[in-house]
Tab-separated table of C-alpha atoms in Angstrom:
chain	number	residue	atom	x	y	z
A	178	MET	CA	-78.304	-90.280	1.435
A	179	HIS	CA	-75.806	-92.049	4.009
A	180	GLN	CA	-76.519	-95.651	4.909
A	181	ALA	CA	-76.600	-94.691	8.538
A	182	ASP	CA	-78.964	-91.899	8.083
A	183	SER	CA	-81.243	-93.821	5.926
A	184	ASN	CA	-81.427	-96.736	8.760
A	185	ALA	CA	-82.507	-93.945	11.156
A	186	ILE	CA	-85.728	-93.292	9.039
A	187	LYS	CA	-86.928	-97.179	9.270
A	188	ASN	CA	-85.908	-97.184	12.888
A	189	PRO	CA	-86.480	-93.630	14.461
A	190	PRO	CA	-84.663	-92.871	17.781
A	191	SER	CA	-87.020	-93.417	20.873
A	192	ALA	CA	-88.597	-90.209	21.832
A	193	GLU	CA	-89.117	-91.441	25.126
A	194	THR	CA	-85.682	-92.363	26.374
A	195	PRO	CA	-84.862	-89.721	29.302
A	196	SER	CA	-81.431	-88.595	30.744
A	197	ALA	CA	-80.601	-88.264	34.430
A	198	ALA	CA	-84.249	-87.568	36.262
A	199	GLY	CA	-84.962	-84.009	36.927
A	200	VAL	CA	-82.057	-82.878	34.860
A	201	TYR	CA	-82.630	-80.327	32.155
A	202	SER	CA	-79.701	-79.763	29.354
A	203	ILE	CA	-79.230	-76.515	27.366
A	204	TYR	CA	-77.533	-77.376	24.309
A	205	GLU	CA	-76.271	-75.874	21.265
A	206	ILE	CA	-76.036	-77.456	17.700
A	207	ARG	CA	-73.569	-75.979	15.382
A	208	ARG	CA	-73.129	-76.153	11.592
A	209	ARG	CA	-69.660	-77.026	10.875
A	210	SER	CA	-69.463	-75.325	7.555
A	211	ASP	CA	-70.368	-71.574	8.907
A	212	GLY	CA	-70.710	-72.087	12.451
A	213	ARG	CA	-74.357	-71.097	12.354
A	214	ARG	CA	-75.949	-72.191	15.773
A	215	TYR	CA	-79.079	-73.409	17.458
A	216	VAL	CA	-79.970	-73.379	21.296
A	217	GLY	CA	-82.417	-75.646	22.709
A	218	VAL	CA	-83.245	-77.223	26.018
A	219	THR	CA	-84.023	-81.154	26.637
A	220	GLN	CA	-84.461	-84.148	29.443
A	221	ARG	CA	-82.792	-86.536	26.743
A	222	PRO	CA	-79.032	-87.587	26.058
A	223	LEU	CA	-77.810	-84.922	23.684
A	224	GLU	CA	-76.824	-87.285	20.962
A	225	LEU	CA	-80.313	-88.804	20.733
A	226	ARG	CA	-81.718	-85.208	20.958
A	227	LYS	CA	-79.608	-84.562	17.833
A	228	ARG	CA	-81.022	-87.281	16.244
A	229	LEU	CA	-84.487	-86.531	16.945
A	230	HIS	CA	-83.800	-83.321	15.070
A	231	ILE	CA	-82.406	-84.984	12.147
A	232	TYR	CA	-85.709	-87.765	12.134
A	233	CYS	CA	-88.215	-84.688	12.605
A	234	ALA	CA	-86.614	-82.904	9.723
A	235	ARG	CA	-87.030	-85.713	7.355
A	236	ARG	CA	-90.399	-86.748	8.565
A	237	ARG	CA	-92.430	-83.737	9.090
A	238	THR	CA	-95.341	-83.383	6.782
A	239	GLN	CA	-95.013	-79.670	6.308
A	240	VAL	CA	-92.127	-77.989	4.722
A	241	PRO	CA	-89.859	-76.684	7.431
A	242	ARG	CA	-90.080	-73.113	8.239
A	243	PRO	CA	-87.530	-70.706	6.282
A	244	GLY	CA	-84.366	-70.365	8.331
A	245	GLY	CA	-84.830	-72.811	11.044
A	246	LEU	CA	-82.642	-75.814	11.862
A	247	GLY	CA	-84.855	-78.246	10.129
A	248	GLU	CA	-84.662	-76.379	6.899
A	249	ALA	CA	-80.816	-76.475	7.450
A	250	ILE	CA	-80.501	-80.131	8.047
A	251	LEU	CA	-82.658	-80.851	4.932
A	252	ARG	CA	-80.312	-78.687	2.656
A	253	ALA	CA	-77.217	-80.230	3.880
A	254	GLU	CA	-78.517	-83.753	3.152
A	255	ARG	CA	-79.778	-82.514	-0.360
A	256	SER	CA	-76.478	-81.195	-1.139
A	257	GLY	CA	-75.056	-84.962	-0.373
A	258	LEU	CA	-73.623	-83.960	3.145
A	259	SER	CA	-74.424	-86.241	6.260
A	260	ALA	CA	-76.137	-84.365	8.789
A	261	ALA	CA	-75.139	-86.413	11.571
A	262	VAL	CA	-71.579	-85.313	10.366
A	263	GLU	CA	-72.641	-81.521	9.542
A	264	PHE	CA	-74.129	-80.668	12.624
A	265	GLU	CA	-72.578	-81.347	16.276
A	266	ILE	CA	-74.551	-80.802	19.535
A	267	THR	CA	-72.624	-79.173	22.687
A	268	LEU	CA	-73.729	-79.247	26.280
A	269	LEU	CA	-73.995	-75.544	27.428
A	270	GLU	CA	-75.325	-75.588	31.148
A	271	THR	CA	-77.616	-77.881	33.063
A	272	CYS	CA	-80.375	-76.977	35.568
A	273	THR	CA	-83.129	-78.783	37.792
A	274	THR	CA	-86.185	-76.993	37.212
A	275	PRO	CA	-88.434	-76.162	34.550
A	276	LEU	CA	-88.474	-72.459	35.450
A	277	GLU	CA	-84.550	-72.500	35.553
A	278	ALA	CA	-84.244	-74.286	32.124
A	279	ARG	CA	-86.743	-71.905	30.591
A	280	ARG	CA	-84.726	-68.871	31.670
A	281	LEU	CA	-81.386	-70.238	30.987
A	282	GLU	CA	-82.458	-71.096	27.427
A	283	ALA	CA	-83.616	-67.796	26.590
A	284	LEU	CA	-80.374	-66.487	28.302
A	285	TRP	CA	-78.192	-68.509	25.913
A	286	ILE	CA	-79.972	-67.827	22.700
A	287	GLU	CA	-79.372	-63.955	23.471
A	288	ARG	CA	-75.805	-64.317	24.600
A	289	LEU	CA	-74.736	-66.779	21.490
A	290	LYS	CA	-77.115	-64.513	19.253
A	291	THR	CA	-78.528	-67.509	17.653
A	292	ARG	CA	-81.982	-65.808	16.342
A	293	VAL	CA	-82.441	-65.921	12.819
A	294	PRO	CA	-80.607	-64.700	10.552
A	295	ASN	CA	-77.702	-65.055	12.680
A	296	GLY	CA	-78.681	-68.676	13.791
A	297	PHE	CA	-81.290	-71.229	13.411
A	298	ASN	CA	-83.469	-70.145	16.387
A	299	LEU	CA	-86.890	-68.975	15.293
A	300	GLN	CA	-88.303	-67.824	19.023
A	301	PRO	CA	-86.619	-66.222	21.785
A	302	GLY	CA	-86.498	-69.175	23.783
A	303	GLY	CA	-87.809	-69.897	27.167
A	304	ALA	CA	-91.354	-71.129	26.490
A	305	THR	CA	-91.731	-74.767	25.631
A	306	LEU	CA	-88.741	-76.506	27.234
A	307	GLY	CA	-87.927	-78.393	23.867
A	308	GLY	CA	-91.320	-79.312	22.110
A	309	PRO	CA	-94.932	-80.095	22.534
A	310	GLY	CA	-94.134	-82.499	25.262
A	311	ASN	CA	-93.102	-79.794	27.743
A	312	ALA	CA	-95.242	-76.922	25.973
A	313	ARG	CA	-97.860	-76.457	28.904
A	314	PRO	CA	-98.895	-77.897	32.203
A	315	ILE	CA	-101.164	-80.725	32.388
A	316	THR	CA	-103.491	-81.283	35.396
A	317	LEU	CA	-104.231	-85.058	35.449
A	318	GLY	CA	-105.499	-87.560	37.929
A	319	PRO	CA	-107.706	-90.805	37.793
A	320	VAL	CA	-111.359	-90.374	38.408
A	321	GLY	CA	-112.590	-89.923	42.128
A	322	GLN	CA	-109.018	-88.755	43.110
A	323	ALA	CA	-107.727	-84.974	43.589
A	324	PRO	CA	-105.873	-84.129	40.039
A	325	GLN	CA	-102.377	-83.389	40.181
A	326	VAL	CA	-100.389	-80.836	38.016
A	327	PHE	CA	-97.699	-81.869	36.037
A	328	GLN	CA	-95.057	-79.210	34.287
A	329	SER	CA	-95.250	-81.287	30.935
A	330	ILE	CA	-96.944	-84.233	28.845
A	331	MET	CA	-93.576	-86.248	29.559
A	332	SER	CA	-93.747	-85.593	32.982
A	333	ALA	CA	-97.326	-86.761	33.318
A	334	LEU	CA	-96.823	-89.705	31.170
A	335	ALA	CA	-93.897	-90.889	33.220
A	336	ALA	CA	-96.266	-90.766	36.657
A	337	THR	CA	-98.969	-92.375	34.706
A	338	ASN	CA	-96.798	-95.249	33.410
A	339	ALA	CA	-95.409	-95.842	36.824
A	340	THR	CA	-99.097	-96.319	38.334
A	341	ARG	CA	-99.709	-98.813	35.066
A	342	GLU	CA	-96.734	-100.847	35.772
A	343	ALA	CA	-97.217	-101.024	39.196
A	344	ASN	CA	-100.955	-102.317	38.598
A	345	GLY	CA	-99.210	-104.894	35.630
A	346	GLU	CA	-100.549	-102.910	32.973
A	347	LYS	CA	-98.860	-102.300	29.715
A	348	ALA	CA	-96.945	-98.611	29.586
A	349	LEU	CA	-98.202	-95.995	27.207
A	350	ARG	CA	-96.029	-94.494	24.267
A	351	LEU	CA	-95.135	-90.928	24.393
A	352	PRO	CA	-96.362	-90.729	20.244
A	353	ALA	CA	-99.533	-92.376	21.278
A	354	VAL	CA	-100.485	-89.984	23.984
A	355	TYR	CA	-99.788	-87.150	21.502
A	356	ALA	CA	-101.752	-88.527	18.518
A	357	ARG	CA	-104.719	-88.707	20.926
A	358	LEU	CA	-104.605	-85.557	22.226
A	359	GLN	CA	-104.453	-83.986	18.640
A	360	ALA	CA	-107.029	-86.118	17.718
A	361	GLY	CA	-109.407	-84.360	20.188
A	362	HIS	CA	-109.450	-86.927	22.966
A	363	ALA	CA	-110.067	-85.653	26.627
A	364	GLN	CA	-106.562	-85.293	28.836
A	365	ARG	CA	-107.923	-88.351	30.979
A	366	ALA	CA	-108.752	-90.369	28.003
A	367	ALA	CA	-105.514	-89.762	26.110
A	368	PHE	CA	-103.550	-90.971	29.127
A	369	GLY	CA	-105.747	-94.249	29.453
A	370	LEU	CA	-107.492	-93.111	32.259
A	371	THR	CA	-111.000	-93.360	31.135
A	372	GLN	CA	-112.397	-95.269	28.217
A	373	ARG	CA	-111.939	-93.601	25.120
A	374	LEU	CA	-113.902	-93.607	21.468
A	375	ASP	CA	-112.002	-94.528	18.450
A	376	LEU	CA	-112.053	-91.062	16.841
A	377	ARG	CA	-110.587	-92.930	13.731
A	378	ARG	CA	-113.929	-94.054	12.915
A	379	LYS	CA	-115.963	-91.225	13.592
A	380	ARG	CA	-117.224	-89.895	10.282
A	381	ALA	CA	-117.068	-86.091	10.216
A	382	GLU	CA	-120.445	-85.870	8.567
A	383	PRO	CA	-123.329	-87.995	10.503
A	384	PHE	CA	-125.387	-90.269	8.502
A	385	ARG	CA	-129.088	-92.122	8.861
A	386	TYR	CA	-129.634	-95.670	8.707
A	387	ARG	CA	-133.320	-96.781	8.941
A	388	GLY	CA	-134.010	-93.633	10.478
A	389	ARG	CA	-131.567	-93.147	13.030
A	390	THR	CA	-128.544	-90.928	13.024
A	391	HIS	CA	-124.989	-92.501	13.222
A	392	VAL	CA	-121.511	-91.455	13.250
A	393	SER	CA	-119.548	-94.635	12.495
A	394	LEU	CA	-120.022	-97.239	9.753
A	395	HIS	CA	-117.902	-99.830	11.642
A	396	THR	CA	-120.688	-99.559	14.489
A	397	VAL	CA	-123.557	-100.058	12.120
A	398	SER	CA	-121.646	-102.812	10.219
A	399	SER	CA	-120.834	-104.700	13.368
A	400	ARG	CA	-124.557	-104.551	14.793
A	401	LYS	CA	-126.709	-104.956	11.600
A	402	ASN	CA	-123.953	-107.705	10.414
A	403	ILE	CA	-123.806	-105.830	6.854
A	404	PRO	CA	-120.369	-105.506	5.218
A	405	ILE	CA	-119.035	-102.110	5.781
A	406	ASP	CA	-118.040	-101.832	1.962
A	407	THR	CA	-121.720	-102.191	1.332
A	408	LEU	CA	-122.421	-99.457	3.558
A	409	ARG	CA	-119.599	-97.124	1.937
A	410	SER	CA	-121.117	-97.939	-1.612
A	411	ARG	CA	-124.498	-96.979	-0.724
A	412	LEU	CA	-123.234	-93.735	1.212
A	413	HIS	CA	-120.970	-92.895	-1.900
A	414	ARG	CA	-123.873	-93.405	-4.333
A	415	ALA	CA	-126.075	-91.381	-2.487
A	416	ARG	CA	-123.557	-88.373	-2.434
A	417	LEU	CA	-122.727	-88.825	-6.289
A	418	ALA	CA	-126.506	-88.246	-6.612
A	419	GLY	CA	-126.878	-85.231	-4.756
A	420	ILE	CA	-129.182	-86.498	-1.931
A	421	ALA	CA	-128.696	-84.769	1.319
A	422	ASN	CA	-129.076	-86.756	4.564
A	423	ALA	CA	-129.551	-90.007	2.548
A	424	ASP	CA	-130.603	-93.205	4.346
A	425	ILE	CA	-128.225	-95.966	3.669
A	426	GLY	CA	-130.354	-98.530	5.382
A	427	PHE	CA	-132.015	-98.967	2.190
A	428	ASP	CA	-130.514	-99.925	-1.482
A	429	ARG	CA	-131.036	-97.211	-3.540
A	430	ARG	CA	-130.992	-99.499	-6.568
A	431	LEU	CA	-134.103	-101.393	-5.207
A	432	PRO	CA	-137.836	-100.549	-6.267
A	433	GLY	CA	-139.307	-97.753	-3.938
A	434	SER	CA	-135.645	-95.833	-3.320
A	435	PRO	CA	-134.844	-92.826	-4.890
A	436	ARG	CA	-132.407	-92.926	-8.178
A	437	ARG	CA	-129.894	-90.524	-9.342
A	438	ASN	CA	-131.376	-86.586	-10.379
A	439	ASP	CA	-134.714	-87.833	-9.091
A	440	ALA	CA	-135.175	-89.860	-12.299
A	441	GLY	CA	-137.966	-92.052	-10.867
A	442	THR	CA	-137.140	-94.985	-8.417
A	443	GLY	CA	-134.988	-97.990	-8.472
A	444	ARG	CA	-133.352	-99.811	-10.778
A	445	LEU	CA	-134.251	-99.053	-14.770
A	446	PRO	CA	-136.551	-102.072	-16.073
A	447	PRO	CA	-134.460	-104.749	-17.093
A	448	LEU	CA	-133.658	-105.173	-20.840
A	449	SER	CA	-136.352	-107.475	-22.675
A	450	LEU	CA	-134.520	-109.644	-24.958
A	451	PRO	CA	-135.939	-112.385	-27.312
A	452	HIS	CA	-135.640	-115.897	-26.054
A	453	PRO	CA	-132.546	-117.384	-28.106
A	454	LYS	CA	-133.736	-120.899	-28.433
A	455	ASP	CA	-137.617	-120.628	-28.017
A	456	ALA	CA	-139.701	-118.189	-30.416
A	457	GLU	CA	-143.103	-118.844	-28.332
A	458	ALA	CA	-141.291	-118.067	-25.031
A	459	PRO	CA	-141.370	-114.711	-23.149
A	460	PRO	CA	-138.704	-112.288	-23.357
A	461	VAL	CA	-135.859	-112.702	-20.914
A	462	SER	CA	-133.471	-110.676	-19.128
A	463	ALA	CA	-129.999	-110.105	-20.432
A	464	ALA	CA	-128.248	-112.263	-17.466
A	465	GLU	CA	-131.022	-114.854	-18.602
A	466	PHE	CA	-129.868	-114.750	-22.446
A	467	ALA	CA	-126.027	-114.719	-21.123
A	468	ARG	CA	-126.865	-117.864	-19.311
A	469	LEU	CA	-128.573	-119.426	-22.469
A	470	THR	CA	-126.160	-118.426	-24.943
A	471	GLY	CA	-122.932	-118.429	-23.124
A	472	ILE	CA	-122.116	-115.023	-24.146
A	473	PRO	CA	-120.759	-112.655	-21.650
A	474	LYS	CA	-123.619	-110.602	-20.115
A	475	ALA	CA	-121.801	-107.205	-20.724
A	476	THR	CA	-121.417	-108.286	-24.314
A	477	VAL	CA	-125.079	-109.111	-24.692
A	478	THR	CA	-126.121	-105.975	-23.041
A	479	HIS	CA	-123.688	-103.613	-25.156
A	480	ARG	CA	-125.148	-105.284	-28.607
A	481	PHE	CA	-128.739	-104.838	-27.490
A	482	ASN	CA	-127.959	-101.368	-26.325
A	483	ARG	CA	-126.816	-100.720	-29.873
A	484	VAL	CA	-130.328	-102.454	-31.243
A	485	LEU	CA	-132.263	-99.777	-29.065
A	486	ALA	CA	-130.249	-96.980	-30.228
A	487	GLY	CA	-130.920	-97.479	-33.805
A	488	ASP	CA	-127.263	-98.489	-35.097
A	489	PHE	CA	-128.869	-101.301	-36.831
A	490	GLY	CA	-131.939	-99.510	-38.088
A	491	ASP	CA	-135.347	-98.651	-36.540
A	492	PRO	CA	-135.377	-101.066	-33.523
A	493	ALA	CA	-139.273	-101.550	-34.025
A	494	ALA	CA	-138.653	-102.936	-37.570
A	495	LEU	CA	-136.332	-105.537	-36.881
A	496	THR	CA	-137.290	-109.063	-36.636
A	497	ARG	CA	-136.771	-111.421	-34.038
A	498	GLN	CA	-134.296	-113.200	-36.012
A	499	GLN	CA	-132.589	-109.819	-37.016
A	500	ILE	CA	-132.121	-109.120	-33.404
A	501	LEU	CA	-130.651	-112.402	-32.479
A	502	ASN	CA	-128.356	-112.417	-35.435
A	503	ILE	CA	-126.784	-109.176	-33.934
A	504	LEU	CA	-126.850	-110.567	-30.459
A	505	ILE	CA	-125.154	-113.909	-30.767
A	506	GLN	CA	-123.090	-113.448	-34.116
A	507	LYS	CA	-119.700	-112.506	-33.355
A	508	THR	CA	-118.872	-108.763	-34.915
A	509	GLU	CA	-115.558	-108.791	-37.106
A	510	ARG	CA	-114.083	-105.954	-35.428
A	511	ARG	CA	-110.660	-106.705	-37.195
A	512	ILE	CA	-109.295	-103.994	-39.472
A	513	VAL	CA	-107.656	-106.023	-42.181
A	514	ILE	CA	-104.829	-104.085	-44.165
A	515	ALA	CA	-101.981	-104.836	-46.725
A	516	LEU	CA	-98.531	-104.301	-45.963
A	517	PRO	CA	-96.003	-104.603	-48.696
A	518	VAL	CA	-92.494	-105.537	-47.506
A	519	PRO	CA	-88.913	-105.096	-49.121
A	520	ASP	CA	-88.517	-108.802	-50.014
A	521	GLY	CA	-91.632	-107.939	-52.693
A	522	ARG	CA	-94.424	-109.818	-50.392
A	523	VAL	CA	-97.514	-108.427	-49.624
A	524	LEU	CA	-98.948	-109.046	-46.091
A	525	HIS	CA	-102.477	-109.288	-45.553
A	526	GLY	CA	-104.231	-109.383	-41.957
A	527	GLY	CA	-105.159	-107.253	-38.985
A	528	VAL	CA	-103.268	-104.909	-37.405
A	529	ARG	CA	-102.484	-106.773	-34.296
A	530	GLU	CA	-101.300	-109.657	-36.277
A	531	LEU	CA	-99.196	-108.039	-38.449
A	532	ILE	CA	-97.628	-106.356	-35.940
A	533	ARG	CA	-97.081	-109.619	-33.958
A	534	HIS	CA	-95.798	-111.033	-37.178
A	535	LEU	CA	-93.293	-108.389	-37.594
A	536	PHE	CA	-91.888	-108.263	-34.328
A	537	SER	CA	-91.368	-112.136	-35.070
A	538	GLN	CA	-89.044	-111.690	-38.001
A	539	PRO	CA	-85.742	-110.159	-36.961
A	540	ARG	CA	-84.910	-109.852	-40.769
A	541	LEU	CA	-87.848	-107.915	-41.462
A	542	LEU	CA	-87.105	-105.531	-38.629
A	543	ALA	CA	-83.356	-105.272	-39.688
A	544	VAL	CA	-84.577	-103.618	-42.950
A	545	ARG	CA	-86.728	-100.878	-41.563
A	546	HIS	CA	-85.928	-97.279	-42.054
A	547	GLU	CA	-87.235	-96.464	-38.618
A	548	ARG	CA	-87.250	-98.242	-35.206
A	549	LEU	CA	-90.757	-98.075	-34.228
A	550	GLY	CA	-92.591	-100.054	-31.296
A	551	PRO	CA	-96.002	-101.647	-31.374
A	552	SER	CA	-97.585	-98.245	-29.973
A	553	ALA	CA	-96.135	-95.923	-32.377
A	554	ILE	CA	-97.125	-98.149	-35.337
A	555	ARG	CA	-100.715	-97.964	-34.190
A	556	ALA	CA	-100.478	-94.042	-33.355
A	557	ARG	CA	-99.446	-93.763	-37.136
A	558	LEU	CA	-102.142	-95.759	-38.587
A	559	ARG	CA	-104.660	-93.715	-36.664
A	560	LYS	CA	-103.110	-90.473	-38.443
A	561	LEU	CA	-103.639	-91.847	-41.866
A	562	PRO	CA	-106.518	-90.040	-43.782
A	563	ARG	CA	-109.632	-91.633	-43.211
A	564	TRP	CA	-108.484	-94.204	-41.024
A	565	PRO	CA	-110.000	-96.975	-40.725
A	566	LEU	CA	-111.042	-97.233	-44.194
A	567	PRO	CA	-108.349	-98.543	-47.057
A	568	ALA	CA	-105.389	-96.973	-47.009
A	569	ALA	CA	-102.761	-96.675	-49.666
A	570	ALA	CA	-99.810	-99.200	-49.585
A	571	GLY	CA	-97.344	-96.558	-49.420
A	572	ASP	CA	-99.207	-95.127	-46.210
A	573	ILE	CA	-99.286	-98.574	-44.478
A	574	SER	CA	-95.618	-99.001	-45.280
A	575	TRP	CA	-94.769	-95.641	-43.418
A	576	ALA	CA	-96.753	-96.453	-40.787
A	577	PHE	CA	-94.595	-99.760	-40.107
A	578	GLY	CA	-91.422	-98.018	-40.689
A	579	PHE	CA	-90.509	-99.313	-44.079
A	580	ASN	CA	-90.774	-96.036	-45.850
A	581	PRO	CA	-89.304	-92.911	-44.801
A	582	SER	CA	-92.019	-90.708	-46.063
A	583	ARG	CA	-95.765	-91.396	-47.292
A	584	GLY	CA	-96.442	-92.406	-50.917
């Protein structure tokens, strides 16, 4: 994409720049390569209108309709052409009334035969006056005053902004008004004439908090002084549990609140571990055991759950000291292997340390038959028969890339 075109995406042309007041321009956009045309109508300067066509073709969220101008622009740019150069815009005629502009647009489309497939017009024209801003009349007026009929959103916004600027208020932007109307705001609210709710914070499905129904987590968060992430988490956990119309005013993890799949209430009872330092003391929780021993709580919980699962024999038959040994003593998880290397040595150690040693020795790397990385070495080791049980020296050598084949 050309640099100038790339900058246009970051700094899109203003959609609010008008041309001469009350003047409608009927224009054509022609593709230089084959002469196919598009006819439209606008109140903006022609070059700005062309830039907006290009900008919208790139930025629209949906795929452009087949045969239209947007699709042609995208195809040109994908083939390496500059849309600003490949497409040229020309003024055909001007007028001063919306009715005449619609009539002339349809007339020029018919005269130049620009309907698909001969051109890029998908409609016969004469309906929208160049986009959603002119698609329909708008009846608008401040509360308590007689409403006024405007021919387009753009003309209604121009009148609204004139009043706002006279009152020292900031002018509204056209894209913001479009967005509010599309989001479902009333016309008065979209144009800033009445107070509007922030519909971005309104949930599609209402929820309950302490028995009352709400539609905004932000509102509940600010009124109850509860972090919004906490409320989101509660609502998410309730949905995962399949609880319909959950009341997020209560923490489901606390006693008395329903748990997943209706399996009792509250959290599971805390794990009861033997006191690590006092045989006469009552059992302690995993968190307290971790505090007394300095072992991470996650490690303590994992090891004790293995005890309860019977990985070390019948849990009821284990003595207090045996359980403590399992919980406190570090488990050797290294897989120690023997790696023969071409200089006649046999290296012994864990997989990780041997890999580190190998890649720190350029001479060893140079004599390998295959240039395998750490991940590839681990993958080959996992493919060995009966791994992680002891493997043959030839298999280990093959996994590290020293032998072209096993054995």
